Amino acid sequence: MKVTLAVQRYNPETDAQPYEQRFEVTVEPTDRVLDALMEVYRNQDGSLSFRKSCAHGVCGSDAMLINANEKLACKTLVQDVTENDGDVITLAPLRHMPVQRDLMVDQSEFFTKFRSAKPFLIAESGPSEREFIQSPEERRLFDDATKCINCSACYSACPVLDKNPEFLGPAAIVAAARFVFDSRDKGVEARLDMLDTPNGVWPCENHFECTRVCPRDIKITKLINLTKREIKRYREARGQSTAEPQDGN
Amino acid sequence: MIHEFDAVIVGAGGAGLYAALEASKTAKTAVVSKLYPTRSHTGAAQGGIGAALGNVDEDNPEWHAFDTIKGGDYLVDQQAAKILAEEAVQAVYDLENRGLPFSRTPEGRIDQRRFGGHTRNFGEAPVHRSCYAADRTGNMILQTLYQQCIKNQVHFFDEFQVLELLLDGTRVAGLVVFELATGEVKVFKAKAVLFATGGFGRMYRITSNAHANTGDGPAVVMRAGIPLEDMEFFQFHPTGIKDMGILITEGVRGEGGILLNRDGERFMEHYAPTLLDLAPRDMVSRAIMTEIQEGRGMRGDRRIDDYVMLDASHLGREVVERKIPDIADFCKTYLAVDPAEKPMPVQPTAHYAMGGIPTDVDGRVTAAETVYEGLYAAGECACVSVHGANRLGTNSLVDLVVFGRRAGRHIAEYVTGARQPRVPSDAGEQMRSRIAELKRQDGAHPGPVYDRMQSTMMENVGVYRDHDRMTRGLADIRGLRETFKEVRVQDKQSRFNTEVLGILELENLLDLSLITAASALNRTESRGAHSRVDYTERDDDRWLKHTLARIEDGEVHIAYKPVDTSIWEPKPRTY
């Protein structure tokens, strides 16, 4: 079938503002949107700029807005976003991050926030010539959070970031939750300085947009709420106030 | 501007990150990667990492070493395989202690599953040896190692593409790299350089490999005059998603999944009566292609793109969703098939390069008698050789962890005594003119060359090979290398010019395709993944030796070196 890709193009160095360019490609309905982009890049216009790597939804390189929804181009089939021959698929860069060129965005701040979540195991001195013992039930508690691939689709979709760009964002909280609920980790205490702040977990207003767009089907909003509850529980255990801090903006 | 480091690691997959963690203990270390962290293809590994923990069945590293050697059809260097199997055990504990979320046994220990070619007591029956985290083990390794790099504040240069290796005689001097964000060619001066750039499955049309797997490390090293080892051995994984090549882990068969032909017959019974569907990958891929050629593929048209079925529906929904959740997700996304209910259409997919940059067991690059001082390689781009003519499932993750770590440790020690290297004053100039030349005028798009390279490699240097097909493949690649000279970059901008990268990647793949086809044509026997219909037997008298090949003036020069068979005498390989 033939489809038209309507791509938002923008090179901050040479273009005054973003503009739309259309490319017609012949594809199979079961091809990935990424395949259509590769066809343009290799055979029509090599200056079309986007990131890609694994091509099956595990590396997180090619999140973008496809018909205005955050999706991975390699995990979206043409037939998922078109109905008829000749249909138009619109492609635009993710939101809340500066555009570097065309569909490429600068994820520096996203990764800075991710790293601030201390996304690594903080354990008491562990065993060294054998494994920690962890029951299948304990392992299951944080399984969902291990699925994150840092594609930043959730960060783009989050309405809170529209009004408060300082908000930590969904993915960084998932990264923290990955360890907070791991029985081998010291848990929430080591990460309070980042989570329990006005721009930490508290600005989340349960819009569920992150959960809706997550290409890995992580129940992100639920993880954020569980993390909030864990912080409150931690404070209660120490006789501290459990009032939420004011929104950071 | 010249960046100066003690050690530069090229590639941020499992091997690169592990090496960086170790090297950075004493050395000022930089990781240069053409991708962002956690985008590397280690993250796509699914089924597990093999280690004789014995958590589920009795097991020991000696059996693991033997299986690795037999699985590699005796082209494995045996002392290296012994190190691989022995150090795998502690490596898995180290990863777990650093946070890797392995799946667990009811007793809370690391769970293990069966995998192809891994057996108890030298081939008696399949053994539970693969330590796994559902079906995203590689992703968990990549994430765990990246998390440790954050903790240890390793310095990353993201989206820097390696272009050239700088040598001072046989000693490392540094690297020339391309910075995507600026389009600038930059020079890194370093006492030690480690290549960990992964595989190059993108030379084939149907592949499980990422777009980024273009063999940049081996190509750059080879252009510096160093031959590549055993390039004719390229693994086709038996179960890629039909037409797309996306990997369906061998863990599906480890959990009890079976392969069926169009008659609904479990055909592996005819090919490997003991291990059945859990025979090594080269044998299962050949079995599938034989079924297809004899008209028992699902379409029955005997074409190489026919397919068979992988059935896991009898395992039940609970097992499918708990043990292979990502596979279930892929099948639903790409095939609209729920594997808990219906079988999955699969065909062999180009998966793993057994060959690569020749190294010793400390990751040092060595060719014939020459040891290249300060130059290292680890992971898929390297050839130790622990995989020989065919890698066993799970051993890629073992390889990158064990030898990434060993190389990193060797670097940490080496740089403390090494002199500062000398970098030529004109370093980088050659690559600057090369890129300027690519941009100078308009020319052809790279697409047609890419397509034709992938098709000819698939048809002529694939699962089954013979003299005529390989000769044709070799001629095609030679022709494409000429056509490639007409390819030009349309994008004349500097910032984020991904087209420059793509064209240089294609050039790397063309070089590696040429070496693969030439090395394959030269080896007149069948061994492991190199299976010839005109020379069907393994020939130890003439061919128990490693290939070393490089391109000079457009021609492939081939030499050979002996295999270490110091532990087990080569025997016929049956399962």
Short mmCIF file of N, CA, C and O in Angstrom, two decimals, chain A residues 107-178:
data_model
loop_
_atom_site.label_atom_id
_atom_site.label_comp_id
_atom_site.label_asym_id
_atom_site.label_seq_id
_atom_site.Cartn_x
_atom_site.Cartn_y
_atom_site.Cartn_z
N GLN A 107 17.82 14.46 25.08
CA GLN A 107 17.36 13.77 26.28
C GLN A 107 18.26 14.04 27.50
O GLN A 107 18.13 13.35 28.51
N SER A 108 19.15 15.03 27.40
CA SER A 108 20.10 15.25 28.50
C SER A 108 19.41 15.41 29.84
O SER A 108 19.77 14.80 30.84
N GLU A 109 18.38 16.28 29.86
CA GLU A 109 17.73 16.55 31.14
C GLU A 109 16.98 15.31 31.63
O GLU A 109 16.98 15.01 32.83
N PHE A 110 16.37 14.60 30.70
CA PHE A 110 15.69 13.35 31.05
C PHE A 110 16.67 12.41 31.75
O PHE A 110 16.37 11.84 32.79
N PHE A 111 17.87 12.25 31.18
CA PHE A 111 18.85 11.33 31.77
C PHE A 111 19.43 11.89 33.07
O PHE A 111 19.76 11.12 33.98
N THR A 112 19.55 13.21 33.16
CA THR A 112 20.03 13.80 34.42
C THR A 112 19.06 13.47 35.54
O THR A 112 19.46 13.09 36.65
N LYS A 113 17.77 13.61 35.27
CA LYS A 113 16.76 13.28 36.27
C LYS A 113 16.78 11.78 36.59
O LYS A 113 16.65 11.38 37.74
N PHE A 114 16.94 10.98 35.55
CA PHE A 114 17.03 9.53 35.74
C PHE A 114 18.18 9.19 36.69
O PHE A 114 18.01 8.44 37.67
N ARG A 115 19.33 9.78 36.42
CA ARG A 115 20.50 9.47 37.26
C ARG A 115 20.33 9.97 38.69
O ARG A 115 20.82 9.35 39.63
N SER A 116 19.59 11.07 38.85
CA SER A 116 19.40 11.61 40.19
C SER A 116 18.56 10.68 41.06
O SER A 116 18.58 10.78 42.29
N ALA A 117 17.85 9.74 40.43
CA ALA A 117 17.02 8.80 41.20
C ALA A 117 17.85 7.71 41.86
O ALA A 117 17.30 6.82 42.50
N LYS A 118 19.17 7.80 41.72
CA LYS A 118 20.07 6.75 42.22
C LYS A 118 19.58 5.37 41.77
O LYS A 118 19.25 4.51 42.58
N PRO A 119 19.54 5.18 40.47
CA PRO A 119 19.01 3.92 39.95
C PRO A 119 20.06 2.81 39.98
O PRO A 119 20.47 2.28 38.96
N PHE A 120 20.53 2.50 41.18
CA PHE A 120 21.46 1.37 41.34
C PHE A 120 21.23 0.79 42.72
O PHE A 120 20.70 1.46 43.60
N LEU A 121 21.61 -0.47 42.88
CA LEU A 121 21.34 -1.17 44.12
C LEU A 121 22.15 -0.56 45.27
O LEU A 121 23.36 -0.42 45.17
N ILE A 122 21.43 -0.18 46.32
CA ILE A 122 22.11 0.29 47.53
C ILE A 122 21.79 -0.76 48.59
O ILE A 122 20.70 -0.80 49.14
N ALA A 123 22.76 -1.63 48.84
CA ALA A 123 22.51 -2.77 49.73
C ALA A 123 23.41 -2.70 50.95
O ALA A 123 24.44 -2.03 50.94
N GLU A 124 22.98 -3.36 52.02
CA GLU A 124 23.91 -3.66 53.11
C GLU A 124 24.99 -4.53 52.48
O GLU A 124 24.80 -5.11 51.42
N SER A 125 26.14 -4.66 53.14
CA SER A 125 27.18 -5.48 52.52
C SER A 125 26.59 -6.87 52.26
O SER A 125 26.07 -7.53 53.15
N GLY A 126 26.62 -7.26 51.02
CA GLY A 126 25.91 -8.47 50.62
C GLY A 126 26.80 -9.69 50.62
O GLY A 126 27.98 -9.61 50.99
N PRO A 127 26.25 -10.81 50.20
CA PRO A 127 27.08 -12.00 50.02
C PRO A 127 28.03 -11.75 48.86
O PRO A 127 27.78 -10.87 48.05
N SER A 128 29.11 -12.46 48.78
CA SER A 128 30.00 -12.23 47.64
C SER A 128 30.25 -13.50 46.85
O SER A 128 30.54 -13.43 45.67
N GLU A 129 30.16 -14.65 47.46
CA GLU A 129 30.39 -15.86 46.67
C GLU A 129 29.12 -16.68 46.52
O GLU A 129 29.16 -17.89 46.32
N ARG A 130 27.99 -16.02 46.69
CA ARG A 130 26.71 -16.63 46.37
C ARG A 130 25.71 -15.48 46.17
O ARG A 130 26.08 -14.31 46.31
N GLU A 131 24.46 -15.83 45.87
CA GLU A 131 23.49 -14.79 45.62
C GLU A 131 22.75 -14.39 46.90
O GLU A 131 22.72 -15.15 47.87
N PHE A 132 22.16 -13.18 46.88
CA PHE A 132 21.17 -12.81 47.90
C PHE A 132 19.99 -13.78 47.74
O PHE A 132 19.65 -14.16 46.62
N ILE A 133 19.36 -14.13 48.83
CA ILE A 133 18.13 -14.92 48.73
C ILE A 133 16.96 -13.95 48.58
O ILE A 133 16.85 -12.97 49.31
N GLN A 134 16.11 -14.22 47.59
CA GLN A 134 14.95 -13.37 47.34
C GLN A 134 13.83 -14.28 46.83
O GLN A 134 14.03 -15.01 45.86
N SER A 135 12.69 -14.24 47.48
CA SER A 135 11.62 -15.16 47.09
C SER A 135 10.99 -14.71 45.78
O SER A 135 11.07 -13.53 45.41
N PRO A 136 10.35 -15.64 45.06
CA PRO A 136 9.66 -15.24 43.82
C PRO A 136 8.65 -14.13 44.07
O PRO A 136 8.45 -13.27 43.22
N GLU A 137 8.01 -14.13 45.23
CA GLU A 137 7.02 -13.08 45.55
C GLU A 137 7.72 -11.73 45.71
O GLU A 137 7.25 -10.71 45.21
N GLU A 138 8.86 -11.72 46.41
CA GLU A 138 9.62 -10.47 46.56
C GLU A 138 10.10 -9.98 45.20
O GLU A 138 10.09 -8.77 44.92
N ARG A 139 10.51 -10.90 44.37
CA ARG A 139 10.99 -10.55 43.03
C ARG A 139 9.87 -9.93 42.19
O ARG A 139 10.08 -9.00 41.41
N ARG A 140 8.67 -10.46 42.34
CA ARG A 140 7.53 -10.00 41.55
C ARG A 140 7.14 -8.56 41.88
O ARG A 140 6.65 -7.83 41.03
N LEU A 141 7.41 -8.13 43.14
CA LEU A 141 6.99 -6.79 43.58
C LEU A 141 7.56 -5.66 42.72
O LEU A 141 6.93 -4.62 42.58
N PHE A 142 8.76 -5.86 42.18
CA PHE A 142 9.35 -4.76 41.39
C PHE A 142 9.51 -5.13 39.92
O PHE A 142 10.16 -4.41 39.17
N ASP A 143 8.91 -6.24 39.51
CA ASP A 143 9.10 -6.71 38.13
C ASP A 143 8.70 -5.67 37.09
O ASP A 143 9.43 -5.41 36.14
N ASP A 144 7.53 -5.07 37.29
CA ASP A 144 7.02 -4.12 36.29
C ASP A 144 8.04 -3.00 36.03
O ASP A 144 8.27 -2.62 34.89
N ALA A 145 8.66 -2.51 37.11
CA ALA A 145 9.59 -1.38 36.97
C ALA A 145 10.86 -1.76 36.21
O ALA A 145 11.51 -0.89 35.62
N THR A 146 11.21 -3.05 36.19
CA THR A 146 12.44 -3.44 35.48
C THR A 146 12.26 -3.37 33.97
O THR A 146 13.23 -3.47 33.23
N LYS A 147 11.01 -3.23 33.51
CA LYS A 147 10.76 -3.25 32.07
C LYS A 147 11.09 -1.94 31.35
O LYS A 147 11.09 -1.88 30.13
N CYS A 148 11.38 -0.88 32.13
CA CYS A 148 11.59 0.44 31.52
C CYS A 148 12.81 0.45 30.60
O CYS A 148 13.85 -0.10 30.94
N ILE A 149 12.68 1.09 29.44
CA ILE A 149 13.79 1.19 28.48
C ILE A 149 14.21 2.65 28.24
O ILE A 149 14.91 2.94 27.27
N ASN A 150 13.79 3.56 29.11
CA ASN A 150 14.19 4.97 29.01
C ASN A 150 13.91 5.60 27.65
O ASN A 150 14.70 6.40 27.16
N CYS A 151 12.79 5.27 27.08
CA CYS A 151 12.47 5.83 25.76
C CYS A 151 11.95 7.26 25.87
O CYS A 151 11.91 7.98 24.90
N SER A 152 11.49 7.62 27.08
CA SER A 152 10.97 8.94 27.43
C SER A 152 9.60 9.27 26.81
O SER A 152 9.20 10.43 26.80
N ALA A 153 8.88 8.27 26.37
CA ALA A 153 7.51 8.51 25.91
C ALA A 153 6.66 9.09 27.05
O ALA A 153 5.89 10.03 26.84
N CYS A 154 6.82 8.54 28.25
CA CYS A 154 6.03 9.02 29.40
C CYS A 154 6.36 10.46 29.73
O CYS A 154 5.49 11.25 30.11
N TYR A 155 7.63 10.79 29.59
CA TYR A 155 8.10 12.15 29.90
C TYR A 155 7.47 13.16 28.94
O TYR A 155 7.14 14.27 29.30
N SER A 156 7.28 12.73 27.70
CA SER A 156 6.65 13.59 26.70
C SER A 156 5.16 13.74 26.95
O SER A 156 4.59 14.82 26.76
N ALA A 157 4.53 12.66 27.43
CA ALA A 157 3.06 12.67 27.56
C ALA A 157 2.57 13.29 28.86
O ALA A 157 1.40 13.63 28.99
N CYS A 158 3.45 13.48 29.83
CA CYS A 158 3.03 13.90 31.17
C CYS A 158 2.50 15.34 31.18
O CYS A 158 3.25 16.29 30.91
N PRO A 159 1.21 15.55 31.53
CA PRO A 159 0.66 16.91 31.55
C PRO A 159 1.27 17.79 32.64
O PRO A 159 1.31 19.00 32.51
N VAL A 160 1.77 17.16 33.72
CA VAL A 160 2.37 17.95 34.80
C VAL A 160 3.61 18.68 34.29
O VAL A 160 3.88 19.81 34.68
N LEU A 161 4.35 18.06 33.41
CA LEU A 161 5.56 18.70 32.88
C LEU A 161 5.25 19.91 32.00
O LEU A 161 6.11 20.76 31.79
N ASP A 162 4.00 19.99 31.51
CA ASP A 162 3.60 21.20 30.76
C ASP A 162 3.73 22.43 31.64
O ASP A 162 4.21 23.47 31.22
N LYS A 163 3.27 22.28 32.90
CA LYS A 163 3.27 23.47 33.76
C LYS A 163 4.46 23.51 34.72
O LYS A 163 4.80 24.57 35.22
N ASN A 164 5.07 22.36 34.98
CA ASN A 164 6.22 22.34 35.88
C ASN A 164 7.36 21.54 35.27
O ASN A 164 7.52 20.35 35.54
N PRO A 165 8.20 22.19 34.47
CA PRO A 165 9.30 21.48 33.80
C PRO A 165 10.32 20.91 34.79
O PRO A 165 11.15 20.09 34.40
N GLU A 166 10.25 21.36 36.04
CA GLU A 166 11.21 20.87 37.03
C GLU A 166 10.79 19.52 37.62
O GLU A 166 11.57 18.88 38.33
N PHE A 167 9.56 19.12 37.39
CA PHE A 167 9.08 17.84 37.91
C PHE A 167 10.02 16.72 37.45
O PHE A 167 10.43 16.66 36.29
N LEU A 168 10.33 15.82 38.38
CA LEU A 168 11.22 14.70 38.12
C LEU A 168 10.77 13.87 36.91
O LEU A 168 11.58 13.37 36.14
N GLY A 169 9.48 13.73 36.77
CA GLY A 169 8.94 12.98 35.63
C GLY A 169 8.74 11.51 35.94
O GLY A 169 9.36 10.97 36.85
N PRO A 170 7.88 10.86 35.15
CA PRO A 170 7.49 9.48 35.46
C PRO A 170 8.65 8.47 35.43
O PRO A 170 8.79 7.64 36.33
N ALA A 171 9.50 8.54 34.40
CA ALA A 171 10.52 7.49 34.22
C ALA A 171 11.51 7.46 35.38
O ALA A 171 11.92 6.38 35.85
N ALA A 172 11.91 8.62 35.87
CA ALA A 172 12.88 8.66 36.97
C ALA A 172 12.27 8.07 38.24
O ALA A 172 12.97 7.41 39.03
N ILE A 173 10.97 8.28 38.43
CA ILE A 173 10.31 7.70 39.61
C ILE A 173 10.22 6.18 39.46
O ILE A 173 10.42 5.43 40.42
N VAL A 174 9.96 5.72 38.23
CA VAL A 174 9.96 4.28 37.98
C VAL A 174 11.35 3.70 38.28
O VAL A 174 11.48 2.63 38.90
N ALA A 175 12.38 4.44 37.88
CA ALA A 175 13.76 3.98 38.12
C ALA A 175 14.02 3.85 39.62
O ALA A 175 14.68 2.91 40.08
N ALA A 176 13.51 4.80 40.39
CA ALA A 176 13.66 4.72 41.85
C ALA A 176 12.84 3.57 42.41
O ALA A 176 13.32 2.79 43.25
N ALA A 177 11.60 3.45 41.94
CA ALA A 177 10.71 2.39 42.43
C ALA A 177 11.29 1.01 42.17
O ALA A 177 11.10 0.08 42.96
N ARG A 178 12.01 0.89 41.06
CA ARG A 178 12.67 -0.37 40.71
C ARG A 178 13.51 -0.87 41.91
O ARG A 178 13.62 -2.07 42.16
#
